[in-house]
Amino acid sequence: MSVTVEERGRPNTLDYRVYFKNSEGKYISPFHDIPIYANEAENIFHAVVEVPRWTNAKMEIATKDPLNPLKQDIKKGNLRYVANVFPHKGYIWNYGAIPQTWEDPNHRDSDTGCCGDNDPIDICDIGNKVCSRGEIIKVKVLGTLALIDEGETDWKVIVINTEDPESADFNDIDDVRRLKPGYLEATFDWFKRYKVPDGKPENQFAFNGEFKDRDFAIKTIKDTHEFWKALISKKSSAGELNCTNTGVSDSPFCCSAGDAEAVVKSACAFGAEDPIPSSVDQWFYYEN
């Protein structure tokens, strides 16, 4: 899938946005217009990279904004950066989301006992390449971790980029354990502790923090795709979510290319970046 990005606003400021265009130069939503599948028969999915590995800016698909550009999360009026909880530097994988999925906040998961977090399903790409912000990659699903984030189910799907030279060696969660020893333990540790520097308690997990296998993860993704279908067709309430799209032809939220262009042109012009605060590079230490 050939997708390019268009930056608006000034990087590292509140007005920075990353919009998406298809191969025809038409603006699209990364949430709704990029197909979930790269190869449905082989269960190869598309993923949108929000945060490249080793970086700290908590960029995410803006689910409540028209065309759902990437923007940096804000907390108490300030741009949000994930702390470096020793020994982890920023995000320890390429982090992103699978398009055309939705963790429905009105659906209580029978496994976790909690409702969805109202976002597309998250991925952690364990491939060797450090991806770029807004890059669309094709991924093979290996397993999933069920984070319970402030009472909501927040699946973290472990994937590998199909273009990774080692991807053929990875087919299930046990392959990660065997070929990248320590990576799953570090992933669990990262998600358990990453909010502690903000004064919050350690995160909880379903299944006692056990990683579920590929088949379980694929079923979970497909379930969230069904929830998204109900959302985009107005069978489920969108609430504050913005479902504007340019490519889901039978969706009541589908808009014209001209309307989509007007959304992007109304955003601030791209400009020089602000420096990232030096505090973002600090280590955060604490005893378990």
PDB file of C-alpha atoms in Angstrom:
ATOM      1  CA  MET A   1       0.000   0.000   0.000  1.00  0.00           C
ATOM      2  CA  SER A   2       1.605   3.247  -1.162  1.00  0.00           C
ATOM      3  CA  VAL A   3       0.947   5.955   1.413  1.00  0.00           C
ATOM      4  CA  THR A   4       2.794   9.226   1.956  1.00  0.00           C
ATOM      5  CA  VAL A   5       2.610  11.643   4.868  1.00  0.00           C
ATOM      6  CA  GLU A   6       2.216  15.405   4.989  1.00  0.00           C
ATOM      7  CA  GLU A   7       3.357  17.238   8.102  1.00  0.00           C
ATOM      8  CA  ARG A   8       1.551  20.342   9.300  1.00  0.00           C
ATOM      9  CA  GLY A   9       2.416  22.682  12.164  1.00  0.00           C
ATOM     10  CA  ARG A  10       5.786  22.751  13.869  1.00  0.00           C
ATOM     11  CA  PRO A  11       7.237  19.473  15.192  1.00  0.00           C
ATOM     12  CA  ASN A  12       7.440  19.217  18.992  1.00  0.00           C
ATOM     13  CA  THR A  13       4.658  21.766  19.444  1.00  0.00           C
ATOM     14  CA  LEU A  14       0.947  21.458  20.247  1.00  0.00           C
ATOM     15  CA  ASP A  15      -0.107  22.187  16.653  1.00  0.00           C
ATOM     16  CA  TYR A  16       2.001  19.497  14.953  1.00  0.00           C
ATOM     17  CA  ARG A  17       0.062  16.964  12.848  1.00  0.00           C
ATOM     18  CA  VAL A  18       0.902  14.206  10.374  1.00  0.00           C
ATOM     19  CA  TYR A  19      -1.718  13.655   7.661  1.00  0.00           C
ATOM     20  CA  PHE A  20      -1.838  10.727   5.220  1.00  0.00           C
ATOM     21  CA  LYS A  21      -2.270  10.563   1.436  1.00  0.00           C
ATOM     22  CA  ASN A  22      -2.824   7.586  -0.854  1.00  0.00           C
ATOM     23  CA  SER A  23      -1.006   6.866  -4.132  1.00  0.00           C
ATOM     24  CA  GLU A  24      -3.370   9.221  -5.985  1.00  0.00           C
ATOM     25  CA  GLY A  25      -2.480  12.079  -3.642  1.00  0.00           C
ATOM     26  CA  LYS A  26      -5.909  11.939  -1.989  1.00  0.00           C
ATOM     27  CA  TYR A  27      -6.056  12.564   1.770  1.00  0.00           C
ATOM     28  CA  ILE A  28      -7.097   9.547   3.816  1.00  0.00           C
ATOM     29  CA  SER A  29      -7.654   8.554   7.426  1.00  0.00           C
ATOM     30  CA  PRO A  30      -5.072   6.111   8.843  1.00  0.00           C
ATOM     31  CA  PHE A  31      -7.796   4.855  11.215  1.00  0.00           C
ATOM     32  CA  HIS A  32     -10.506   4.163   8.615  1.00  0.00           C
ATOM     33  CA  ASP A  33      -9.107   4.193   5.060  1.00  0.00           C
ATOM     34  CA  ILE A  34      -6.013   2.003   5.208  1.00  0.00           C
ATOM     35  CA  PRO A  35      -7.145  -1.622   4.766  1.00  0.00           C
ATOM     36  CA  ILE A  36      -6.652  -3.862   7.788  1.00  0.00           C
ATOM     37  CA  TYR A  37      -5.255  -6.649   5.605  1.00  0.00           C
ATOM     38  CA  ALA A  38      -2.132  -6.630   3.466  1.00  0.00           C
ATOM     39  CA  ASN A  39      -2.845 -10.308   2.699  1.00  0.00           C
ATOM     40  CA  GLU A  40      -6.024 -11.680   4.260  1.00  0.00           C
ATOM     41  CA  ALA A  41      -5.402 -15.304   3.226  1.00  0.00           C
ATOM     42  CA  GLU A  42      -2.093 -15.324   5.117  1.00  0.00           C
ATOM     43  CA  ASN A  43      -3.258 -13.101   7.990  1.00  0.00           C
ATOM     44  CA  ILE A  44      -0.759 -10.371   7.138  1.00  0.00           C
ATOM     45  CA  PHE A  45      -1.962  -7.021   8.481  1.00  0.00           C
ATOM     46  CA  HIS A  46      -1.142  -3.394   7.808  1.00  0.00           C
ATOM     47  CA  ALA A  47       0.151  -1.343  10.736  1.00  0.00           C
ATOM     48  CA  VAL A  48       0.607   2.410  11.129  1.00  0.00           C
ATOM     49  CA  VAL A  49       3.829   3.330  12.946  1.00  0.00           C
ATOM     50  CA  GLU A  50       3.049   6.078  15.444  1.00  0.00           C
ATOM     51  CA  VAL A  51       6.261   5.978  17.518  1.00  0.00           C
ATOM     52  CA  PRO A  52       9.607   4.822  16.068  1.00  0.00           C
ATOM     53  CA  ARG A  53      11.768   2.682  18.350  1.00  0.00           C
ATOM     54  CA  TRP A  54      14.009   4.539  20.874  1.00  0.00           C
ATOM     55  CA  THR A  55      11.938   7.746  20.672  1.00  0.00           C
ATOM     56  CA  ASN A  56       9.832   9.194  23.514  1.00  0.00           C
ATOM     57  CA  ALA A  57       7.173  11.469  21.989  1.00  0.00           C
ATOM     58  CA  LYS A  58       3.797   9.788  22.581  1.00  0.00           C
ATOM     59  CA  MET A  59       2.428  10.236  19.078  1.00  0.00           C
ATOM     60  CA  GLU A  60      -0.926   8.642  18.327  1.00  0.00           C
ATOM     61  CA  ILE A  61      -3.743   8.512  15.806  1.00  0.00           C
ATOM     62  CA  ALA A  62      -6.023  11.418  16.730  1.00  0.00           C
ATOM     63  CA  THR A  63      -9.239   9.409  16.844  1.00  0.00           C
ATOM     64  CA  LYS A  64     -11.414  12.454  17.649  1.00  0.00           C
ATOM     65  CA  ASP A  65     -10.073  14.735  14.879  1.00  0.00           C
ATOM     66  CA  PRO A  66     -11.216  14.827  11.224  1.00  0.00           C
ATOM     67  CA  LEU A  67      -9.065  12.469   9.090  1.00  0.00           C
ATOM     68  CA  ASN A  68      -7.376  11.227  12.289  1.00  0.00           C
ATOM     69  CA  PRO A  69      -3.855  12.617  11.757  1.00  0.00           C
ATOM     70  CA  LEU A  70      -1.022  11.631  14.065  1.00  0.00           C
ATOM     71  CA  LYS A  71      -0.569  14.087  16.904  1.00  0.00           C
ATOM     72  CA  GLN A  72       1.289  14.093  20.195  1.00  0.00           C
ATOM     73  CA  ASP A  73      -0.704  13.237  23.283  1.00  0.00           C
ATOM     74  CA  ILE A  74      -1.174  16.128  25.708  1.00  0.00           C
ATOM     75  CA  LYS A  75      -1.359  15.942  29.468  1.00  0.00           C
ATOM     76  CA  LYS A  76      -2.164  18.952  31.628  1.00  0.00           C
ATOM     77  CA  GLY A  77      -1.526  21.209  28.631  1.00  0.00           C
ATOM     78  CA  ASN A  78       1.943  19.815  27.937  1.00  0.00           C
ATOM     79  CA  LEU A  79       3.203  17.487  25.229  1.00  0.00           C
ATOM     80  CA  ARG A  80       3.536  13.972  26.574  1.00  0.00           C
ATOM     81  CA  TYR A  81       6.838  12.099  26.446  1.00  0.00           C
ATOM     82  CA  VAL A  82       7.252   8.584  27.800  1.00  0.00           C
ATOM     83  CA  ALA A  83       9.894   8.454  30.524  1.00  0.00           C
ATOM     84  CA  ASN A  84      13.046   6.352  30.251  1.00  0.00           C
ATOM     85  CA  VAL A  85      12.394   3.812  33.007  1.00  0.00           C
ATOM     86  CA  PHE A  86      15.833   2.262  33.489  1.00  0.00           C
ATOM     87  CA  PRO A  87      17.098   0.354  31.528  1.00  0.00           C
ATOM     88  CA  HIS A  88      14.650   1.219  28.721  1.00  0.00           C
ATOM     89  CA  LYS A  89      15.249   4.150  26.351  1.00  0.00           C
ATOM     90  CA  GLY A  90      11.916   5.434  25.054  1.00  0.00           C
ATOM     91  CA  TYR A  91       9.788   2.859  23.258  1.00  0.00           C
ATOM     92  CA  ILE A  92      11.622  -0.454  22.849  1.00  0.00           C
ATOM     93  CA  TRP A  93       9.836  -1.420  19.606  1.00  0.00           C
ATOM     94  CA  ASN A  94       8.243   0.439  16.726  1.00  0.00           C
ATOM     95  CA  TYR A  95       4.859   1.175  18.270  1.00  0.00           C
ATOM     96  CA  GLY A  96       1.652   1.751  16.376  1.00  0.00           C
ATOM     97  CA  ALA A  97      -1.820   0.501  15.529  1.00  0.00           C
ATOM     98  CA  ILE A  98      -3.684  -1.727  13.097  1.00  0.00           C
ATOM     99  CA  PRO A  99      -6.111   0.304  10.948  1.00  0.00           C
ATOM    100  CA  GLN A 100      -9.813  -0.530  10.711  1.00  0.00           C
ATOM    101  CA  THR A 101      -9.866  -1.942  14.256  1.00  0.00           C
ATOM    102  CA  TRP A 102     -11.587  -0.546  17.343  1.00  0.00           C
ATOM    103  CA  GLU A 103     -11.582  -1.665  20.958  1.00  0.00           C
ATOM    104  CA  ASP A 104     -15.254  -0.978  21.678  1.00  0.00           C
ATOM    105  CA  PRO A 105     -15.701   0.701  25.101  1.00  0.00           C
ATOM    106  CA  ASN A 106     -19.229  -0.732  25.295  1.00  0.00           C
ATOM    107  CA  HIS A 107     -18.081  -4.327  24.850  1.00  0.00           C
ATOM    108  CA  ARG A 108     -16.931  -6.197  27.955  1.00  0.00           C
ATOM    109  CA  ASP A 109     -14.272  -8.706  26.955  1.00  0.00           C
ATOM    110  CA  SER A 110     -15.106 -12.207  28.161  1.00  0.00           C
ATOM    111  CA  ASP A 111     -11.421 -12.974  28.805  1.00  0.00           C
ATOM    112  CA  THR A 112     -10.308  -9.796  30.561  1.00  0.00           C
ATOM    113  CA  GLY A 113     -13.617  -8.770  32.149  1.00  0.00           C
ATOM    114  CA  CYS A 114     -12.957  -5.182  31.050  1.00  0.00           C
ATOM    115  CA  CYS A 115     -14.310  -2.989  28.258  1.00  0.00           C
ATOM    116  CA  GLY A 116     -12.250  -1.708  25.326  1.00  0.00           C
ATOM    117  CA  ASP A 117     -10.162   1.476  25.470  1.00  0.00           C
ATOM    118  CA  ASN A 118     -11.917   3.213  22.512  1.00  0.00           C
ATOM    119  CA  ASP A 119      -8.808   3.098  20.276  1.00  0.00           C
ATOM    120  CA  PRO A 120      -7.515   1.033  17.372  1.00  0.00           C
ATOM    121  CA  ILE A 121      -5.614  -2.065  18.540  1.00  0.00           C
ATOM    122  CA  ASP A 122      -1.946  -1.407  19.391  1.00  0.00           C
ATOM    123  CA  ILE A 123       1.097  -3.184  17.954  1.00  0.00           C
ATOM    124  CA  CYS A 124       4.717  -3.582  19.015  1.00  0.00           C
ATOM    125  CA  ASP A 125       6.927  -4.354  15.994  1.00  0.00           C
ATOM    126  CA  ILE A 126      10.003  -6.307  17.113  1.00  0.00           C
ATOM    127  CA  GLY A 127      11.782  -6.124  13.743  1.00  0.00           C
ATOM    128  CA  ASN A 128      15.316  -4.773  13.375  1.00  0.00           C
ATOM    129  CA  LYS A 129      14.488  -1.671  11.338  1.00  0.00           C
ATOM    130  CA  VAL A 130      13.759   1.578  13.141  1.00  0.00           C
ATOM    131  CA  CYS A 131      10.719   2.766  11.206  1.00  0.00           C
ATOM    132  CA  SER A 132       9.728   6.344  10.524  1.00  0.00           C
ATOM    133  CA  ARG A 133       6.743   8.160  11.975  1.00  0.00           C
ATOM    134  CA  GLY A 134       3.659   7.482   9.859  1.00  0.00           C
ATOM    135  CA  GLU A 135       5.236   4.577   7.976  1.00  0.00           C
ATOM    136  CA  ILE A 136       2.804   1.842   6.886  1.00  0.00           C
ATOM    137  CA  ILE A 137       4.273  -1.623   7.359  1.00  0.00           C
ATOM    138  CA  LYS A 138       3.013  -5.142   6.687  1.00  0.00           C
ATOM    139  CA  VAL A 139       3.181  -7.296   9.775  1.00  0.00           C
ATOM    140  CA  LYS A 140       2.994 -10.915  10.841  1.00  0.00           C
ATOM    141  CA  VAL A 141       1.208 -11.421  14.167  1.00  0.00           C
ATOM    142  CA  LEU A 142       3.075 -13.422  16.829  1.00  0.00           C
ATOM    143  CA  GLY A 143       1.025 -13.010  20.017  1.00  0.00           C
ATOM    144  CA  THR A 144      -0.504 -10.509  22.397  1.00  0.00           C
ATOM    145  CA  LEU A 145      -0.323  -9.142  25.924  1.00  0.00           C
ATOM    146  CA  ALA A 146      -3.534  -8.003  27.650  1.00  0.00           C
ATOM    147  CA  LEU A 147      -2.803  -4.787  29.502  1.00  0.00           C
ATOM    148  CA  ILE A 148      -5.488  -3.500  31.852  1.00  0.00           C
ATOM    149  CA  ASP A 149      -4.997   0.258  31.643  1.00  0.00           C
ATOM    150  CA  GLU A 150      -6.968   2.129  34.299  1.00  0.00           C
ATOM    151  CA  GLY A 151      -9.731  -0.475  34.122  1.00  0.00           C
ATOM    152  CA  GLU A 152      -9.845  -0.795  30.314  1.00  0.00           C
ATOM    153  CA  THR A 153      -8.687  -3.641  28.078  1.00  0.00           C
ATOM    154  CA  ASP A 154      -5.697  -2.462  26.019  1.00  0.00           C
ATOM    155  CA  TRP A 155      -4.303  -5.262  23.840  1.00  0.00           C
ATOM    156  CA  LYS A 156      -0.628  -5.032  22.877  1.00  0.00           C
ATOM    157  CA  VAL A 157      -0.120  -7.212  19.809  1.00  0.00           C
ATOM    158  CA  ILE A 158       3.429  -8.449  19.203  1.00  0.00           C
ATOM    159  CA  VAL A 159       4.260  -8.384  15.481  1.00  0.00           C
ATOM    160  CA  ILE A 160       7.220  -8.479  13.113  1.00  0.00           C
ATOM    161  CA  ASN A 161       7.587  -6.501   9.902  1.00  0.00           C
ATOM    162  CA  THR A 162       7.317  -8.950   6.997  1.00  0.00           C
ATOM    163  CA  GLU A 163      10.229  -7.155   5.314  1.00  0.00           C
ATOM    164  CA  ASP A 164      12.520  -7.965   8.231  1.00  0.00           C
ATOM    165  CA  PRO A 165      15.284 -10.342   7.046  1.00  0.00           C
ATOM    166  CA  GLU A 166      14.504 -12.652   9.986  1.00  0.00           C
ATOM    167  CA  SER A 167      10.705 -12.592   9.666  1.00  0.00           C
ATOM    168  CA  ALA A 168      10.512 -16.123   8.204  1.00  0.00           C
ATOM    169  CA  ASP A 169      11.940 -17.450  11.506  1.00  0.00           C
ATOM    170  CA  PHE A 170       9.111 -15.911  13.558  1.00  0.00           C
ATOM    171  CA  ASN A 171       5.690 -17.549  13.446  1.00  0.00           C
ATOM    172  CA  ASP A 172       4.432 -17.601  17.029  1.00  0.00           C
ATOM    173  CA  ILE A 173       5.129 -16.134  20.456  1.00  0.00           C
ATOM    174  CA  ASP A 174       7.515 -18.938  21.456  1.00  0.00           C
ATOM    175  CA  ASP A 175       9.793 -17.991  18.540  1.00  0.00           C
ATOM    176  CA  VAL A 176      10.237 -14.550  20.135  1.00  0.00           C
ATOM    177  CA  ARG A 177      11.130 -16.177  23.448  1.00  0.00           C
ATOM    178  CA  ARG A 178      13.641 -18.467  21.744  1.00  0.00           C
ATOM    179  CA  LEU A 179      15.247 -16.110  19.218  1.00  0.00           C
ATOM    180  CA  LYS A 180      15.093 -12.802  21.104  1.00  0.00           C
ATOM    181  CA  PRO A 181      15.589 -13.919  24.707  1.00  0.00           C
ATOM    182  CA  GLY A 182      14.580 -11.279  27.240  1.00  0.00           C
ATOM    183  CA  TYR A 183      12.495  -9.212  24.803  1.00  0.00           C
ATOM    184  CA  LEU A 184       9.087 -10.397  26.042  1.00  0.00           C
ATOM    185  CA  GLU A 185      10.149  -9.993  29.671  1.00  0.00           C
ATOM    186  CA  ALA A 186      11.358  -6.455  28.870  1.00  0.00           C
ATOM    187  CA  THR A 187       8.068  -5.732  27.079  1.00  0.00           C
ATOM    188  CA  PHE A 188       6.036  -6.843  30.097  1.00  0.00           C
ATOM    189  CA  ASP A 189       8.286  -4.769  32.372  1.00  0.00           C
ATOM    190  CA  TRP A 190       7.960  -1.704  30.110  1.00  0.00           C
ATOM    191  CA  PHE A 191       4.165  -1.766  30.101  1.00  0.00           C
ATOM    192  CA  LYS A 192       4.005  -2.517  33.810  1.00  0.00           C
ATOM    193  CA  ARG A 193       6.113   0.475  34.803  1.00  0.00           C
ATOM    194  CA  TYR A 194       5.863   3.178  32.139  1.00  0.00           C
ATOM    195  CA  LYS A 195       3.258   5.277  34.010  1.00  0.00           C
ATOM    196  CA  VAL A 196       5.011   5.147  37.389  1.00  0.00           C
ATOM    197  CA  PRO A 197       7.120   8.278  36.663  1.00  0.00           C
ATOM    198  CA  ASP A 198       3.805  10.155  36.237  1.00  0.00           C
ATOM    199  CA  GLY A 199       2.824   9.226  39.786  1.00  0.00           C
ATOM    200  CA  LYS A 200       0.493   6.389  38.754  1.00  0.00           C
ATOM    201  CA  PRO A 201       0.543   2.816  40.056  1.00  0.00           C
ATOM    202  CA  GLU A 202       2.013  -0.067  38.083  1.00  0.00           C
ATOM    203  CA  ASN A 203      -0.276  -1.342  35.339  1.00  0.00           C
ATOM    204  CA  GLN A 204      -2.169  -4.612  35.719  1.00  0.00           C
ATOM    205  CA  PHE A 205      -2.559  -7.433  33.197  1.00  0.00           C
ATOM    206  CA  ALA A 206      -5.080 -10.128  32.358  1.00  0.00           C
ATOM    207  CA  PHE A 207      -3.896 -13.769  32.269  1.00  0.00           C
ATOM    208  CA  ASN A 208      -1.329 -12.960  35.009  1.00  0.00           C
ATOM    209  CA  GLY A 209       0.758 -11.141  32.413  1.00  0.00           C
ATOM    210  CA  GLU A 210       1.064 -14.201  30.191  1.00  0.00           C
ATOM    211  CA  PHE A 211       1.553 -13.583  26.468  1.00  0.00           C
ATOM    212  CA  LYS A 212      -1.152 -15.282  24.410  1.00  0.00           C
ATOM    213  CA  ASP A 213      -0.229 -17.018  21.158  1.00  0.00           C
ATOM    214  CA  ARG A 214      -0.623 -16.070  17.496  1.00  0.00           C
ATOM    215  CA  ASP A 215      -4.039 -17.679  16.993  1.00  0.00           C
ATOM    216  CA  PHE A 216      -5.477 -15.932  20.046  1.00  0.00           C
ATOM    217  CA  ALA A 217      -4.018 -12.608  18.875  1.00  0.00           C
ATOM    218  CA  ILE A 218      -5.399 -12.969  15.338  1.00  0.00           C
ATOM    219  CA  LYS A 219      -8.863 -13.745  16.684  1.00  0.00           C
ATOM    220  CA  THR A 220      -8.660 -10.675  18.923  1.00  0.00           C
ATOM    221  CA  ILE A 221      -7.696  -8.459  15.957  1.00  0.00           C
ATOM    222  CA  LYS A 222     -10.528  -9.855  13.856  1.00  0.00           C
ATOM    223  CA  ASP A 223     -12.991  -9.197  16.683  1.00  0.00           C
ATOM    224  CA  THR A 224     -11.874  -5.550  16.853  1.00  0.00           C
ATOM    225  CA  HIS A 225     -12.261  -5.317  13.066  1.00  0.00           C
ATOM    226  CA  GLU A 226     -15.914  -6.358  13.448  1.00  0.00           C
ATOM    227  CA  PHE A 227     -16.378  -3.673  16.126  1.00  0.00           C
ATOM    228  CA  TRP A 228     -14.858  -1.134  13.695  1.00  0.00           C
ATOM    229  CA  LYS A 229     -17.250  -2.219  10.927  1.00  0.00           C
ATOM    230  CA  ALA A 230     -20.177  -1.466  13.246  1.00  0.00           C
ATOM    231  CA  LEU A 231     -18.602   1.900  14.121  1.00  0.00           C
ATOM    232  CA  ILE A 232     -17.968   3.036  10.529  1.00  0.00           C
ATOM    233  CA  SER A 233     -21.464   1.993   9.412  1.00  0.00           C
ATOM    234  CA  LYS A 234     -23.080   3.839  12.354  1.00  0.00           C
ATOM    235  CA  LYS A 235     -24.412   0.627  13.904  1.00  0.00           C
ATOM    236  CA  SER A 236     -22.400   1.461  17.042  1.00  0.00           C
ATOM    237  CA  SER A 237     -22.320   4.896  18.629  1.00  0.00           C
ATOM    238  CA  ALA A 238     -19.144   6.790  17.750  1.00  0.00           C
ATOM    239  CA  GLY A 239     -19.410   9.107  20.749  1.00  0.00           C
ATOM    240  CA  GLU A 240     -16.556  11.609  20.413  1.00  0.00           C
ATOM    241  CA  LEU A 241     -14.722   9.583  17.747  1.00  0.00           C
ATOM    242  CA  ASN A 242     -14.371  11.113  14.299  1.00  0.00           C
ATOM    243  CA  CYS A 243     -15.242   8.630  11.563  1.00  0.00           C
ATOM    244  CA  THR A 244     -14.698  10.934   8.571  1.00  0.00           C
ATOM    245  CA  ASN A 245     -13.159   8.894   5.761  1.00  0.00           C
ATOM    246  CA  THR A 246     -12.656   9.140   2.009  1.00  0.00           C
ATOM    247  CA  GLY A 247     -12.511   5.464   1.050  1.00  0.00           C
ATOM    248  CA  VAL A 248     -15.225   3.475   2.847  1.00  0.00           C
ATOM    249  CA  SER A 249     -17.829   4.032   0.151  1.00  0.00           C
ATOM    250  CA  ASP A 250     -20.810   2.568   2.014  1.00  0.00           C
ATOM    251  CA  SER A 251     -20.061   4.517   5.204  1.00  0.00           C
ATOM    252  CA  PRO A 252     -22.363   7.419   6.134  1.00  0.00           C
ATOM    253  CA  PHE A 253     -19.202   9.254   7.245  1.00  0.00           C
ATOM    254  CA  CYS A 254     -17.556   9.144   3.788  1.00  0.00           C
ATOM    255  CA  CYS A 255     -16.592  12.621   2.547  1.00  0.00           C
ATOM    256  CA  SER A 256     -15.348  14.037  -0.759  1.00  0.00           C
ATOM    257  CA  ALA A 257     -11.690  14.538  -1.643  1.00  0.00           C
ATOM    258  CA  GLY A 258     -12.353  18.280  -1.604  1.00  0.00           C
ATOM    259  CA  ASP A 259     -13.746  18.195   1.914  1.00  0.00           C
ATOM    260  CA  ALA A 260     -10.744  16.149   3.058  1.00  0.00           C
ATOM    261  CA  GLU A 261      -8.330  18.604   1.468  1.00  0.00           C
ATOM    262  CA  ALA A 262     -10.086  21.482   3.237  1.00  0.00           C
ATOM    263  CA  VAL A 263      -9.470  19.747   6.588  1.00  0.00           C
ATOM    264  CA  VAL A 264      -5.726  19.546   5.937  1.00  0.00           C
ATOM    265  CA  LYS A 265      -5.432  23.060   4.513  1.00  0.00           C
ATOM    266  CA  SER A 266      -7.127  24.456   7.642  1.00  0.00           C
ATOM    267  CA  ALA A 267      -4.253  23.091   9.765  1.00  0.00           C
ATOM    268  CA  CYS A 268      -1.208  25.237  10.506  1.00  0.00           C
ATOM    269  CA  ALA A 269       1.486  25.379   7.836  1.00  0.00           C
ATOM    270  CA  PHE A 270       4.522  23.155   8.346  1.00  0.00           C
ATOM    271  CA  GLY A 271       7.326  25.009  10.092  1.00  0.00           C
ATOM    272  CA  ALA A 272      10.610  24.713  11.962  1.00  0.00           C
ATOM    273  CA  GLU A 273      10.666  22.294  14.857  1.00  0.00           C
ATOM    274  CA  ASP A 274      10.970  23.273  18.495  1.00  0.00           C
ATOM    275  CA  PRO A 275      13.752  21.582  20.479  1.00  0.00           C
ATOM    276  CA  ILE A 276      12.777  18.516  22.503  1.00  0.00           C
ATOM    277  CA  PRO A 277      13.122  19.345  26.230  1.00  0.00           C
ATOM    278  CA  SER A 278      16.390  18.024  27.710  1.00  0.00           C
ATOM    279  CA  SER A 279      14.382  16.405  30.526  1.00  0.00           C
ATOM    280  CA  VAL A 280      13.126  13.823  28.005  1.00  0.00           C
ATOM    281  CA  ASP A 281      16.574  12.170  28.071  1.00  0.00           C
ATOM    282  CA  GLN A 282      16.668  11.663  31.846  1.00  0.00           C
ATOM    283  CA  TRP A 283      16.650   8.180  33.353  1.00  0.00           C
ATOM    284  CA  PHE A 284      13.970   7.274  35.848  1.00  0.00           C
ATOM    285  CA  TYR A 285      14.963   4.734  38.493  1.00  0.00           C
ATOM    286  CA  TYR A 286      12.877   2.889  41.021  1.00  0.00           C
ATOM    287  CA  GLU A 287      12.971  -0.387  42.876  1.00  0.00           C
ATOM    288  CA  ASN A 288      10.412  -3.077  42.106  1.00  0.00           C
TER     289      ASN A 288
END
